[in-house]
Structures are given as structure tokens and as C-alpha cells.
């Protein structure tokens, strides 16, 4: 302890001597010799400091003394007639810092009584600011020179840098904040233009503004960091455009990824009606959009990462249409045309505008753009595979993606084969010839199996489509195997897995097992997401002739939907959910009406239909159910009118096509050829429709003679399908 005290006392004496030399030399107008200005290894900066880890943080090689500081000191001396103790320590501390002797520099800086000189600095800055505004008026002489203020500001800043290098981040931030506090209180309206241009004052202030939020982040004080960023951007610091843009970008990144939710900004100077961000994401988006606007106006250079961050921010907040607008506003040449097409297509696809997205990807995939872009090929195939009308194009896009990969990536190769299988399956459903349909189904299953092998059953989407395709082809044991694998793979977090498993079990006529699966899913699912599960449960109960229980389940479902309808907010996602639940509510009323029709409770069925009509009168399913009601009453002509109206709404509504054919056959008002054409059309749209096959068999049976064989085949098909028919369609 005594040795340490002696060392500290010796250092204090050396600092006093050094300060005395600086004062004497500057007062006499002499330049200090280099060996006097740079601390020796035996003085303030020992060998241990010079070769310490801190030296590497400040600079690997020894730095030469900055003669600019001597000039600052001389300017201060000429203006004030003397160099006071604080200014001399600031100068000495600067040289210790340049040598990499951070602890020694910090020891010198801590000897400066900032609190004592702060009032003088504030008065000096205030007078200097007013002088620049009103040059014609005479002002009192400031208590300090502007060069002295610059010297002290630099000392405070270097003290903060020293503390940062030593890992004392909170103290560093507090020290750095002193500079901004002094400037803000002295110049509340902001720094005048070219303020402190004749010295390092403006440069030091700019560095402090940039450094403060960084220090608060290092100190793990996210709230203070956010306030510092806002302070940097809202006060007039005379920052150049590039520095301001850098701070805005860093702030936006911090808001997006820090994980700390900040309070919304309180902007006293904002105009009435102006936008105020409500959360981190909105504030980050605002900053990034400002940066994109600056790029468009050519005020700053293009930075590709800005678009990356704004893409992420708008994606997670459901603002893909706004992102598309931002990309469209970028000047030509800022990003490549193919990249512009791809980003815009992704935005439109995310917004549900698949036609616009597909058009853009098709442009991108032309020979003069990027015909082998795998992501674009996969997305285009995905969109085409969702519609039987363009499924052939989906096959082509998926094939091109597989060729472009050349076996380089199994994961992407698996996705490409999955897209190929989905498109092949879509085309099989519209094939007229049985041989062609069977061929396409076989190819679809083969492609999906290849995809499953390439991804080693690790992609839930691929396993789901493989399971679905097997179920569609009535390979129920295989489908059940994949359904169980899928449930294990995702841990039961996806509702459609539970529903598909229950439908497969229902196709195997294991209704009790299927209901058990649905009950297990209901136990793991919140009330808000139980709609489709309750609907499936009710249909399983109907299949078991548990009519009373089914009505109770539907009543429970309607109660859930009613509460949801009252709680929907605004926004695209809420709008999509609202439409989905509206359709689910209509289907529920139709199912209830069908139950009451079976029970011959006409009045209850009519009430259910009126409830459905209140939701939407433009519904093929509602007209179809109304037709069933008229048919049950024996009003065949009214039933026929209802089925015709259903087909006016949706010409491809298969149940209405079949029922129309049945009614026409019963009343005998049309030839059997017309009835046959209706049933054939129904089977073209849905080859798995049991009712269509059965009624076509009845038609052939009525014709007799050579048609008996066709009738037998139709009855056989109907019987086979009925044995494996799920309570709800697999798709």
C-alpha cells in the first residue's frame, strides 16, 4: 500500500511539473520540445501502460503529437491572455490519450473541474451564438475564448473515449452527455450555421452526438440509448447529411432488433395531424422511409441494407403494399431491374394479389432477364399449382427449377419436386380420360416422394402434401402414416394437421378415434382458433347419428364466431380473418339447416337459412340448402329454381349440379341425355363425388339394355368411394 501511495504521489508531482512547463512555454510563446510533450516511460505513462491492452484499443502504433492542439491553446492564450489550469490539463490529457496511456489520460482529465467552468462555457456559447445571429449589435466580452471551450469539449469527449476503452460504459455515457447538455442549454434553438468552424468545436460536438447512443447501448441501457438517438435527430446540431443518415439508420436497426419496446416519442414541435409512431416498428419504418426519400432526392448515397431493413420492418407489420410503393419510387439504376421485379412480386404475393405477382415473375424469368432464378421459378410454380387452369405452367416452372439447381441443394430440390407434385396433382383433377388422370396422379405421388427423400422428412409442408395426395388417392394407410409423422414433426402446433388426421380416420370409418383426435386438438387450442375443429367434430357426430350432440357443437361454434365478430379490428390480416370466419358461420348455418331438414323441422331450417342470408345472399351453398329444403317438402319445381340460382352464383358448384340432375330426372321434364351431361360434368369437376356416380348409375339402370354394364360400374365406383369417403373433403 505504501508503495502504491508513493507511486500515485510521484505521478501527481510529475503532472504538476508537466502542467507548469506547458503553462510557461505557452505563456512565453515557445513551442514545447517533442520529448517534453510526449510522456516518458518513467513519467505519466509507464511502460506497462504503453504496452497494455488499452494501447491496442487506442491505436497499435504510437501516435504523433497533434500540433493542432498547441495551435488551439495558443489561440486561447492570445484571446484571453493566459492558459488556465483546466485548459492546460485538457492539452496534457490529449497527449496522454494519443500515446495510448488511457489510464494516465483519464487521471489528467478527471483533474479538470468541469462543474466550475460549465457556467463560463455556457455564457461563451450563448454570446457566440447571438453574435452570429446579430452581427451589427455589440455584446459583452465572453468569459472564455471559443478556442478554450473547444479545448475543454475535446477533453470531455476524450475522457468519454478513455472510459469506453476501459469498459466503463455508463461513466463514459454520462461524461459524453455533459457536452450535449451544455450546448442544448446554451443554444436551445440549435447551433447557427458554420458555428465553431474556425476550431474543432463543431467536429467535437458531432462526434459526441454520434457516440452517446453507442455508449448507452454498450452500458445495456436501451431506454437511454433510444432517448439519445431521438435527441441527436431532433435537436439542431448542424450535422452533415451523411452523419444524420448514419444515425437514422443505426437508430432504426436498434429499434427493430434490440428487443426493448420504447415509449412513443413525444414531439412537442410536431404539426397538428402529423404522424406519431406508436411503437418501435413504426418509428423504425418512418426513419427508413426518410432514408429512402433522401436516396431518391440524391442527398445521400444508396445503401442496399436500408432496403433490407425496411423490407423486414414492413413485412412483420403487414405493410407489404407500402413496401411495394417504396420500391416503385426508387430511381432506375438504384437496384437491378430483376431485383425490383422479385421484391415487388413478393409484396403482391404476400398481399394475396397472385396474378400481379405471377406476371412480374414471368417477366423476370424471360431469357434477357434471369431465366434460371430458382426462387422466382418456385414461387411461380406455387401460384400456378393452386389453380388447375395454369397448372401446366406450374409443371414447367418446377421442371426448370430442378434443372437450374443441378442437384446442388437438396432442400431447394425437395421444394422444387414438391411444387412439381402439387402442379401434377392439380392437372390430374381436370383430366378427362381416366388413363391420363391415373398417370398424372402417379407422377404427382412420385415427385412428392422424391421431395420427401431429399429433405429427409424434415419439411412439414412437403410431408403435408404427400399425406394429402395419398389421402386423395384413397391410400389411407399410407396417408395415416404420414399424418402421424407430421403431427410429431410440428408438435401439433398446426391445426390443419389435426383436421387432416381426423378426416383420414373418418375415411377409415373410425369416427370415434377421429373425434378423440379433435378433442385432443381442442384441449391444446385457444378458443379463438377452435372454429374449424368444432365444425369437424360436429360432422363426425352426424356421421355417428349423434344429432343432438352435433347441434350442441354447432351452437358452441356459433357462440365462438359471434364473439370473434365483435372483436375484429382493422387491417389486412383482420380483414382476412373476418372473411374466413364469415364463411365459416355461413357454412355452420347451412349444416344446421341440413340437420333440421333431415328431422323434418322445416321452420328451424328456414330460420337457419334466414340467418345465412343476413350474412350474404350471394351464396351458392345457401341456394343449394334452400333447394334441399324445397325438395324435402316435395316442391320439386321450387327446388329446381333454387339449384339453378346456386349455379348462377357458382357454375362449378358440384352438389348443385348433381341435385339439379336428380330433380330433372324425377320430374322427367328433360331428356336423359341432359341429365347424363350434368352428372358427367359433375364428375369432371369432382371424380370422387359419390352421389354423382350413384345417380349416374341409376340413370343407366333406367335406360336398361346395354347400359346395364355402365350402371354396374357406376354403382361399384359409388360403393368404393362411399367406403372411403371422409366426413369433409380432404382438400
XYZ file of C-alpha atoms in Angstrom:
731
model
C 0.000 0.000 0.000
C 2.826 2.417 0.874
C 4.494 1.739 -2.493
C 1.247 2.409 -4.339
C 0.716 5.680 -2.459
C 4.284 6.744 -3.256
C 3.738 5.972 -6.967
C 0.494 7.963 -7.041
C 2.119 10.905 -5.228
C 5.058 10.841 -7.647
C 2.617 10.869 -10.623
C 0.780 13.871 -9.178
C 4.106 15.741 -8.796
C 5.057 14.850 -12.383
C 1.689 16.081 -13.679
C 2.172 19.387 -11.787
C 5.633 19.792 -13.274
C 4.348 18.933 -16.759
C 1.484 21.385 -16.433
C 3.867 24.053 -15.215
C 6.106 23.554 -18.263
C 3.122 23.738 -20.601
C 1.903 26.945 -18.956
C 5.368 28.547 -19.038
C 6.088 27.600 -22.640
C 2.744 28.751 -23.952
C 2.854 31.998 -21.996
C 6.315 32.742 -23.393
C 5.199 31.824 -26.917
C 7.688 28.936 -27.213
C 6.953 25.552 -28.739
C 7.363 22.528 -26.491
C 10.015 20.063 -27.464
C 8.666 16.688 -28.536
C 10.480 14.890 -25.746
C 8.861 17.216 -23.180
C 5.340 16.947 -24.585
C 5.364 13.161 -25.002
C 5.435 11.475 -21.603
C 8.473 9.369 -20.966
C 8.295 5.798 -19.854
C 9.239 6.894 -16.346
C 6.637 9.677 -16.040
C 2.880 9.656 -16.516
C 2.810 6.799 -18.973
C 4.848 3.877 -17.779
C 5.995 1.012 -19.922
C 3.111 -1.046 -18.596
C 0.620 1.472 -19.963
C 2.363 1.797 -23.287
C 2.313 -1.932 -23.910
C -1.023 -2.650 -22.261
C -4.197 -3.873 -23.921
C -5.567 -0.367 -23.768
C -2.838 0.818 -26.071
C -4.118 -1.518 -28.790
C -7.606 -0.095 -28.399
C -6.465 3.463 -28.897
C -4.023 2.633 -31.676
C -1.461 -0.038 -32.359
C 1.420 2.317 -33.060
C 2.414 5.379 -31.054
C 0.663 8.428 -32.376
C 2.482 11.635 -33.101
C 1.530 14.724 -31.091
C -1.223 16.741 -32.732
C 0.124 20.238 -33.266
C -3.449 21.368 -33.804
C -3.922 21.254 -30.034
C -0.968 23.525 -29.495
C -2.491 25.922 -32.012
C -5.799 25.720 -30.118
C -4.020 26.502 -26.886
C -2.102 29.376 -28.485
C -5.328 30.800 -29.897
C -6.874 30.606 -26.451
C -3.796 32.243 -24.993
C -3.894 35.121 -27.478
C -7.573 35.735 -26.858
C -7.596 35.501 -23.069
C -4.041 36.443 -22.288
C -3.398 33.254 -20.338
C -3.966 29.495 -20.370
C -5.713 28.391 -17.207
C -5.218 25.177 -15.269
C -8.202 23.332 -16.820
C -7.116 24.143 -20.360
C -3.572 23.026 -19.653
C -4.809 19.723 -18.226
C -7.027 19.292 -21.284
C -3.997 19.699 -23.515
C -1.846 17.318 -21.489
C -4.635 14.751 -21.303
C -4.955 14.887 -25.057
C -1.300 13.937 -25.481
C -1.517 11.134 -22.960
C -4.527 9.793 -24.878
C -2.627 9.982 -28.157
C 0.176 7.935 -26.670
C -2.323 5.245 -25.721
C -1.865 5.848 -21.993
C -5.580 5.746 -21.323
C -5.477 5.457 -17.560
C -2.964 8.280 -17.317
C -5.057 10.396 -19.703
C -8.149 9.664 -17.638
C -6.306 10.653 -14.476
C -5.445 14.001 -16.074
C -8.976 14.596 -17.417
C -10.525 13.827 -14.036
C -8.498 16.663 -12.562
C -10.456 19.175 -14.667
C -13.240 20.809 -12.651
C -15.925 20.742 -15.355
C -18.646 21.934 -12.980
C -16.617 25.100 -12.243
C -16.065 26.039 -15.892
C -19.523 24.978 -17.181
C -21.213 28.375 -16.466
C -18.426 30.165 -18.334
C -18.720 27.778 -21.292
C -22.486 28.256 -21.425
C -22.184 32.054 -21.407
C -19.463 31.930 -24.063
C -21.504 29.687 -26.369
C -24.635 31.768 -25.834
C -22.834 35.027 -26.671
C -21.116 33.401 -29.639
C -24.464 32.165 -30.943
C -26.157 35.530 -30.559
C -23.181 37.280 -32.180
C -23.602 35.131 -35.310
C -27.296 35.920 -35.453
C -26.961 39.686 -34.914
C -23.571 40.836 -36.099
C -24.488 44.535 -36.026
C -25.009 44.636 -32.233
C -22.305 44.867 -29.602
C -22.137 42.173 -26.970
C -20.263 41.766 -23.746
C -16.896 40.051 -23.928
C -17.326 36.311 -23.276
C -15.607 34.955 -20.152
C -13.736 32.380 -22.245
C -12.458 32.166 -25.783
C -14.279 29.847 -28.173
C -10.977 28.018 -28.612
C -10.833 27.340 -24.879
C -14.365 25.945 -24.993
C -13.335 23.746 -27.920
C -10.310 22.513 -25.965
C -12.399 21.629 -22.915
C -15.100 19.950 -25.005
C -12.449 17.822 -26.612
C -11.117 16.899 -23.165
C -14.602 15.792 -22.055
C -15.028 13.784 -25.262
C -11.632 12.087 -24.908
C -12.431 11.309 -21.289
C -15.562 9.511 -22.536
C -13.494 7.646 -25.142
C -10.965 6.614 -22.491
C -13.711 5.340 -20.216
C -15.214 3.456 -23.171
C -11.896 1.775 -23.931
C -11.579 0.816 -20.266
C -15.041 -0.780 -20.306
C -16.664 1.828 -18.036
C -19.537 2.487 -20.415
C -22.035 4.121 -18.081
C -19.471 6.678 -16.846
C -18.421 7.260 -20.461
C -22.019 7.999 -21.476
C -22.501 10.364 -18.543
C -19.304 12.200 -19.471
C -20.288 12.432 -23.150
C -23.758 13.730 -22.246
C -22.157 16.732 -20.492
C -21.163 18.194 -23.867
C -24.677 17.929 -25.274
C -26.240 19.274 -22.067
C -24.047 22.376 -22.210
C -24.743 23.005 -25.895
C -28.506 22.464 -25.566
C -28.863 24.786 -22.580
C -26.679 27.454 -24.218
C -28.235 27.246 -27.683
C -31.804 25.917 -27.253
C -32.691 26.861 -30.845
C -29.772 24.867 -32.186
C -26.310 25.662 -33.461
C -26.061 28.501 -36.004
C -24.622 27.687 -39.404
C -20.802 27.374 -39.519
C -20.704 27.622 -35.739
C -17.208 26.911 -34.452
C -15.900 26.349 -37.968
C -12.614 28.092 -37.127
C -11.814 25.486 -34.447
C -12.627 21.872 -33.600
C -15.776 22.737 -31.672
C -18.308 21.592 -34.295
C -16.320 18.448 -35.013
C -16.219 17.508 -31.325
C -19.947 18.142 -30.897
C -20.712 15.955 -33.926
C -18.592 13.130 -32.542
C -20.286 13.396 -29.153
C -23.736 13.279 -30.737
C -22.781 10.071 -32.571
C -21.028 8.464 -29.605
C -23.614 8.955 -26.840
C -26.224 6.386 -28.014
C -23.447 3.894 -28.732
C -22.204 4.220 -25.157
C -25.686 3.731 -23.703
C -26.080 0.587 -25.812
C -22.756 -0.742 -24.515
C -23.920 0.065 -20.979
C -27.041 -2.046 -21.627
C -29.324 0.934 -21.153
C -31.695 0.647 -24.157
C -34.106 3.337 -22.937
C -31.307 5.910 -22.575
C -29.932 4.848 -25.963
C -33.305 5.479 -27.619
C -33.614 8.891 -25.928
C -30.080 9.751 -27.096
C -30.900 8.794 -30.676
C -34.038 10.934 -30.610
C -32.049 13.785 -29.051
C -29.463 13.504 -31.819
C -32.125 13.714 -34.537
C -34.482 16.308 -33.051
C -32.013 18.993 -31.902
C -30.232 21.134 -34.498
C -26.602 20.049 -34.219
C -25.501 21.158 -37.716
C -24.781 17.559 -38.658
C -23.975 16.868 -42.290
C -26.357 14.737 -44.370
C -24.224 11.583 -44.220
C -23.832 11.728 -40.426
C -27.560 12.287 -39.931
C -28.335 9.371 -42.255
C -25.899 7.148 -40.344
C -27.593 7.977 -37.021
C -31.058 7.424 -38.511
C -30.052 4.019 -39.871
C -28.397 2.911 -36.613
C -31.452 4.057 -34.644
C -33.825 2.171 -36.951
C -31.741 -1.005 -36.624
C -31.717 -0.670 -32.835
C -35.486 -0.184 -32.731
C -36.077 -3.242 -34.904
C -33.734 -5.722 -33.297
C -32.959 -4.573 -29.735
C -35.963 -6.342 -28.220
C -36.721 -3.408 -25.925
C -40.055 -1.674 -26.565
C -39.662 2.082 -26.173
C -42.293 4.620 -25.231
C -43.654 6.516 -28.262
C -41.802 9.765 -28.948
C -43.280 12.961 -27.526
C -42.733 15.536 -30.240
C -43.582 18.985 -28.929
C -42.698 20.636 -32.219
C -44.855 18.453 -34.458
C -47.645 19.894 -36.557
C -51.254 19.035 -35.802
C -52.352 15.879 -37.593
C -48.802 14.702 -38.275
C -47.936 11.030 -37.881
C -46.610 9.932 -34.486
C -45.181 6.377 -34.300
C -46.967 4.174 -31.767
C -44.221 1.558 -31.334
C -40.652 0.619 -32.218
C -41.525 -0.847 -35.598
C -43.489 2.189 -36.767
C -40.688 4.534 -35.674
C -38.092 2.388 -37.463
C -40.211 2.313 -40.629
C -40.545 6.104 -40.519
C -36.773 6.532 -40.232
C -36.040 4.072 -43.023
C -38.600 5.687 -45.320
C -36.946 9.060 -44.668
C -33.639 7.497 -45.717
C -35.174 6.081 -48.900
C -36.607 9.512 -49.684
C -33.148 11.039 -49.232
C -31.742 8.457 -51.641
C -34.426 9.346 -54.180
C -33.598 13.058 -53.804
C -29.874 12.188 -54.149
C -28.992 13.708 -50.794
C -27.206 10.561 -49.635
C -25.552 7.603 -51.328
C -27.516 4.387 -51.919
C -27.157 1.804 -49.149
C -28.656 -1.622 -50.013
C -29.052 -2.521 -46.335
C -31.691 0.220 -45.955
C -33.999 -1.686 -48.296
C -33.258 -4.931 -46.420
C -34.272 -3.408 -43.098
C -37.379 -1.646 -44.409
C -38.426 -4.892 -46.133
C -38.183 -6.729 -42.827
C -39.985 -3.990 -40.884
C -42.894 -3.684 -43.315
C -43.168 -7.469 -43.678
C -43.619 -8.094 -39.958
C -46.101 -5.228 -39.685
C -48.244 -6.299 -42.653
C -47.219 -3.358 -44.821
C -46.206 -5.183 -47.991
C -48.230 -2.835 -50.199
C -46.362 0.113 -48.667
C -43.066 -1.691 -49.320
C -44.069 -2.160 -52.965
C -44.759 1.583 -53.207
C -41.324 2.375 -51.759
C -39.593 0.064 -54.241
C -41.545 1.540 -57.148
C -40.423 5.052 -56.130
C -36.721 4.156 -56.290
C -34.963 5.741 -59.237
C -33.952 3.485 -62.134
C -30.494 2.064 -61.643
C -30.598 2.144 -57.844
C -31.366 -1.569 -57.820
C -31.281 -4.016 -60.722
C -34.487 -4.486 -62.653
C -34.715 -8.204 -61.879
C -34.317 -7.479 -58.165
C -37.067 -4.854 -58.405
C -39.359 -7.378 -60.129
C -38.631 -10.016 -57.476
C -39.263 -7.732 -54.483
C -42.476 -6.350 -56.000
C -43.694 -9.858 -56.819
C -43.045 -10.977 -53.244
C -45.007 -7.980 -51.955
C -48.001 -8.657 -54.206
C -47.898 -12.370 -53.392
C -47.871 -11.569 -49.686
C -50.861 -9.271 -50.194
C -52.772 -12.051 -51.966
C -52.522 -10.495 -55.437
C -51.116 -13.639 -57.040
C -51.925 -12.610 -60.613
C -49.783 -9.451 -60.401
C -47.029 -11.403 -58.670
C -47.066 -14.110 -61.343
C -46.911 -11.529 -64.144
C -43.804 -9.952 -62.573
C -42.072 -13.305 -62.072
C -42.853 -14.267 -65.661
C -41.212 -11.018 -66.840
C -38.210 -11.743 -64.648
C -37.881 -15.285 -65.985
C -37.631 -14.191 -69.596
C -34.414 -15.038 -71.404
C -32.983 -11.490 -71.272
C -33.576 -11.108 -67.518
C -32.887 -14.120 -65.236
C -34.438 -17.308 -66.650
C -32.748 -19.585 -64.089
C -33.657 -17.717 -60.893
C -34.709 -20.612 -58.625
C -36.755 -18.604 -56.066
C -38.776 -16.962 -58.844
C -39.345 -20.331 -60.555
C -40.514 -21.908 -57.292
C -42.910 -19.071 -56.450
C -44.324 -19.053 -59.977
C -44.838 -22.824 -59.795
C -46.518 -22.479 -56.402
C -49.035 -19.938 -57.702
C -49.767 -21.938 -60.839
C -50.184 -25.160 -58.844
C -53.010 -23.575 -56.842
C -55.187 -23.336 -59.944
C -55.995 -26.121 -62.387
C -56.202 -23.519 -65.190
C -52.475 -22.763 -65.132
C -51.168 -25.945 -63.502
C -49.380 -26.897 -66.747
C -47.278 -23.734 -66.409
C -46.580 -24.773 -62.823
C -45.169 -28.073 -64.079
C -42.923 -26.182 -66.492
C -41.632 -23.732 -63.844
C -40.927 -26.535 -61.364
C -39.081 -28.544 -64.025
C -36.919 -25.521 -64.893
C -36.126 -25.023 -61.195
C -34.981 -28.650 -60.868
C -32.764 -28.269 -63.970
C -31.299 -24.972 -62.701
C -30.311 -26.498 -59.367
C -28.238 -29.297 -60.949
C -28.559 -31.263 -57.701
C -26.598 -28.630 -55.733
C -29.082 -28.174 -52.884
C -31.265 -30.972 -51.561
C -33.503 -28.602 -49.616
C -34.366 -26.461 -52.648
C -34.503 -29.568 -54.796
C -37.057 -31.025 -52.409
C -39.175 -27.878 -52.590
C -38.976 -27.887 -56.409
C -40.108 -31.523 -56.574
C -42.907 -30.727 -54.133
C -44.109 -27.866 -56.368
C -43.935 -30.246 -59.340
C -46.038 -32.810 -57.476
C -48.644 -30.195 -56.496
C -48.972 -28.980 -60.106
C -49.228 -32.546 -61.449
C -51.931 -33.288 -58.909
C -53.841 -30.158 -59.945
C -53.759 -31.187 -63.621
C -54.914 -34.719 -62.775
C -58.148 -33.368 -61.304
C -59.091 -31.786 -64.626
C -58.131 -34.728 -66.881
C -60.986 -36.092 -68.982
C -59.503 -39.512 -69.718
C -59.049 -41.911 -66.828
C -55.699 -43.154 -68.131
C -54.282 -39.630 -68.262
C -55.610 -38.858 -64.776
C -54.062 -42.001 -63.291
C -50.741 -41.229 -64.990
C -50.672 -37.674 -63.600
C -51.611 -38.893 -60.114
C -48.804 -41.429 -60.210
C -46.299 -38.785 -61.332
C -47.505 -36.413 -58.636
C -47.042 -39.015 -55.930
C -43.593 -39.931 -57.272
C -42.443 -36.271 -57.248
C -43.689 -35.763 -53.703
C -41.914 -38.927 -52.545
C -38.670 -37.674 -54.137
C -39.141 -34.372 -52.312
C -39.667 -36.208 -49.027
C -36.483 -38.253 -49.514
C -34.389 -35.226 -50.480
C -35.451 -33.322 -47.368
C -35.296 -36.431 -45.138
C -38.848 -35.805 -43.936
C -37.790 -32.543 -42.279
C -40.036 -30.169 -44.254
C -43.594 -30.103 -42.797
C -45.067 -28.639 -45.983
C -43.720 -31.477 -48.132
C -44.912 -34.143 -45.672
C -48.343 -32.478 -45.544
C -48.787 -32.502 -49.335
C -47.518 -36.092 -49.555
C -50.050 -37.108 -46.906
C -52.813 -35.171 -48.679
C -52.071 -36.717 -52.067
C -52.134 -40.244 -50.620
C -55.444 -39.483 -48.920
C -56.891 -38.079 -52.153
C -55.913 -41.271 -53.966
C -57.511 -43.247 -51.121
C -54.239 -44.786 -49.998
C -55.441 -44.274 -46.468
C -52.947 -46.406 -44.529
C -50.014 -44.576 -46.121
C -51.750 -41.236 -45.596
C -52.325 -42.089 -41.929
C -48.618 -42.906 -41.504
C -47.574 -39.526 -42.909
C -50.245 -37.714 -40.874
C -48.802 -39.165 -37.672
C -45.255 -38.247 -38.770
C -46.438 -34.709 -39.500
C -48.002 -34.397 -36.070
C -44.709 -35.428 -34.437
C -42.682 -33.183 -36.740
C -44.509 -29.981 -35.789
C -45.576 -30.974 -32.310
C -49.248 -30.457 -33.029
C -48.987 -26.671 -33.375
C -50.704 -26.583 -36.768
C -54.477 -27.042 -36.784
C -54.641 -28.373 -40.329
C -52.544 -31.399 -39.264
C -55.119 -32.407 -36.638
C -58.001 -31.870 -39.051
C -56.340 -33.869 -41.844
C -55.618 -36.748 -39.429
C -59.257 -36.727 -38.258
C -60.511 -36.750 -41.862
C -58.280 -39.713 -42.732
C -59.605 -41.620 -39.716
C -63.163 -40.746 -40.714
C -62.465 -42.121 -44.211
C -61.485 -45.360 -42.486
C -64.829 -45.146 -40.619
C -63.005 -44.772 -37.320
C -65.278 -41.954 -36.230
C -64.696 -42.373 -32.510
C -60.901 -42.205 -32.952
C -61.307 -39.173 -35.188
C -63.440 -37.410 -32.566
C -60.828 -38.235 -29.917
C -58.180 -36.578 -32.097
C -60.347 -33.466 -32.475
C -60.965 -33.317 -28.712
C -57.204 -33.533 -28.112
C -56.686 -30.663 -30.562
C -59.394 -28.609 -28.822
C -57.629 -29.076 -25.493
C -54.419 -27.636 -26.966
C -56.057 -24.783 -28.862
C -57.313 -21.422 -27.655
C -60.977 -20.509 -28.008
C -60.221 -18.150 -30.905
C -58.870 -20.928 -33.140
C -61.407 -23.661 -32.440
C -63.836 -22.878 -35.262
C -62.767 -25.462 -37.850
C -62.138 -28.073 -35.161
C -65.684 -27.693 -33.827
C -67.077 -27.902 -37.364
C -65.223 -31.174 -37.976
C -66.352 -32.526 -34.613
C -69.995 -31.784 -35.458
C -69.707 -33.599 -38.790
C -68.178 -36.611 -37.047
C -71.094 -36.621 -34.636
C -73.573 -36.503 -37.542
C -71.771 -39.458 -39.137
C -72.393 -41.365 -35.880
C -76.063 -40.271 -35.858
C -75.432 -38.179 -32.738
C -77.718 -35.425 -33.995
C -78.400 -33.790 -30.623
C -74.676 -33.639 -29.804
C -73.959 -32.214 -33.264
C -76.489 -29.408 -32.740
C -74.843 -28.564 -29.388
C -71.414 -28.469 -31.050
C -72.683 -26.169 -33.806
C -74.265 -23.913 -31.149
C -70.900 -23.712 -29.378
C -69.227 -22.876 -32.689
C -71.708 -20.067 -33.410
C -71.071 -18.583 -29.959
C -67.312 -18.506 -30.611
C -67.847 -16.897 -34.025
C -70.183 -14.272 -32.586
C -67.611 -13.169 -30.001
C -64.919 -13.061 -32.669
C -67.056 -10.946 -34.993
C -67.400 -8.257 -32.320
C -63.676 -8.126 -31.603
C -62.247 -7.758 -35.113
C -60.190 -4.624 -35.655
C -58.925 -3.022 -38.836
C -56.068 -4.036 -41.064
C -55.487 -6.559 -43.824
C -54.917 -9.564 -41.550
C -58.020 -8.790 -39.516
C -59.996 -8.377 -42.717
C -58.862 -11.788 -43.991
C -59.777 -13.413 -40.666
C -63.152 -11.671 -40.726
C -63.933 -13.045 -44.203
C -62.817 -16.537 -43.186
C -64.992 -16.564 -40.091
C -67.935 -15.110 -42.030
C -67.725 -18.041 -44.470
C -67.405 -20.474 -41.568
C -70.514 -19.002 -39.931
C -72.492 -19.351 -43.183
C -71.420 -22.992 -43.530
C -72.485 -23.613 -39.935
C -75.984 -22.243 -40.559
C -76.242 -24.371 -43.713
C -75.140 -27.508 -41.819
C -77.694 -26.822 -39.092
C -80.381 -26.279 -41.715
C -79.472 -29.645 -43.289
C -79.856 -31.350 -39.901
C -83.292 -29.804 -39.380
C -84.284 -30.844 -42.927
C -83.387 -34.455 -42.038
C -85.518 -34.096 -38.908
C -88.361 -32.530 -40.957
C -88.219 -29.413 -38.781
C -88.957 -27.033 -41.645
C -89.375 -23.902 -39.508
C -85.992 -24.321 -37.812
C -84.360 -24.935 -41.201
C -85.923 -21.745 -42.584
C -84.633 -19.741 -39.594
C -81.107 -21.058 -40.231
C -81.338 -20.041 -43.907
C -82.548 -16.561 -42.966
C -79.551 -16.184 -40.653
C -77.290 -17.187 -43.528
C -78.973 -14.738 -45.895
C -78.323 -11.924 -43.412
C -74.612 -12.630 -43.744
C -74.617 -12.917 -47.558
C -77.410 -13.507 -50.043
C -74.900 -14.158 -52.835
C -74.054 -17.730 -51.848
C -74.305 -20.894 -53.943
C -74.262 -23.018 -50.795
C -77.281 -21.155 -49.338
C -79.326 -21.601 -52.520
C -78.322 -25.275 -52.582
C -79.542 -25.799 -48.997
C -82.760 -23.952 -49.826
C -83.224 -26.342 -52.748
C -82.773 -29.324 -50.428
C -85.479 -27.873 -48.162
C -87.931 -27.496 -51.070
C -87.074 -30.976 -52.294
C -87.700 -32.458 -48.843
C -91.104 -30.757 -48.809
C -91.875 -32.265 -52.223
C -91.748 -28.895 -54.023
C -89.598 -30.063 -56.939
C -90.079 -27.019 -59.165
C -89.058 -24.613 -56.369
C -86.122 -26.894 -55.620
C -85.054 -26.804 -59.280
C -85.204 -22.987 -59.273
C -83.030 -22.873 -56.150
C -80.427 -25.201 -57.680
C -80.389 -23.122 -60.881
C -79.805 -19.962 -58.830
C -76.963 -21.686 -56.995
C -75.345 -22.464 -60.360
C -75.870 -18.865 -61.460
C -73.748 -17.828 -58.498
C -71.146 -20.596 -58.986
C -71.375 -22.672 -62.198
C -68.881 -25.196 -60.749
C -70.819 -25.928 -57.542
C -70.852 -29.731 -57.829
C -73.569 -30.514 -55.206
C -75.994 -28.200 -57.031
C -75.156 -29.755 -60.425
C -75.900 -33.248 -59.031
C -79.120 -32.131 -57.314
C -80.311 -30.353 -60.459
C -79.796 -33.594 -62.426
C -81.652 -35.577 -59.747
C -84.656 -33.230 -59.785
C -84.790 -33.184 -63.596
C -84.726 -36.975 -63.615
C -87.536 -37.168 -61.074
C -89.892 -34.710 -62.728
C -88.979 -36.104 -66.173
C -89.115 -32.678 -67.840
C -85.802 -33.176 -69.673
C -84.279 -35.980 -71.714
C -81.881 -38.423 -70.099
C -79.068 -37.015 -72.262
C -79.279 -33.665 -70.458
C -79.308 -35.386 -67.062
C -76.332 -37.505 -68.115
C -74.407 -34.452 -69.299
C -74.983 -32.749 -65.920
C -73.743 -35.770 -63.979
C -70.767 -36.191 -66.302
C -69.863 -32.525 -65.772
C -70.091 -33.034 -62.016
C -67.691 -35.974 -62.243
C -65.320 -33.973 -64.437
C -65.132 -31.365 -61.675
C -65.004 -33.910 -58.828
C -64.148 -37.510 -59.664
C -64.634 -38.514 -56.031
C -68.272 -37.428 -55.756
C -70.184 -40.479 -54.538
C -73.626 -39.001 -55.227
C -72.772 -38.258 -58.874
C -71.601 -41.821 -59.503
C -74.660 -43.278 -57.783
C -77.183 -41.136 -59.697
C -75.393 -41.780 -62.980
C -75.753 -45.499 -62.228
C -79.491 -45.020 -61.610
C -79.778 -43.215 -64.943
C -78.040 -46.057 -66.793
C -80.183 -48.603 -64.933
C -83.383 -46.822 -66.068
C -82.159 -46.957 -69.657
C -81.672 -50.750 -69.351
C -80.238 -52.982 -72.079
C -76.628 -52.297 -72.992
C -76.409 -49.617 -70.285
C -76.634 -52.207 -67.503
C -72.855 -52.747 -67.519
C -72.216 -48.997 -67.196
C -74.751 -48.875 -64.377
C -72.949 -51.663 -62.529
C -69.595 -49.879 -62.911
C -71.085 -46.639 -61.609
C -72.630 -48.382 -58.594
C -69.337 -50.106 -57.897
C -67.446 -46.806 -58.028
C -70.028 -45.181 -55.747
C -69.759 -48.052 -53.252
C -65.948 -47.929 -53.187
C -65.918 -44.169 -52.742
C -68.568 -44.306 -50.032
C -66.455 -46.804 -48.085
C -63.524 -44.372 -48.051
C -65.371 -41.035 -48.042
C -64.268 -38.618 -45.277
C -66.794 -36.502 -43.356
C -65.240 -33.467 -45.097
C -63.254 -33.272 -48.343
C -59.543 -33.765 -47.787
C -58.745 -30.503 -49.591
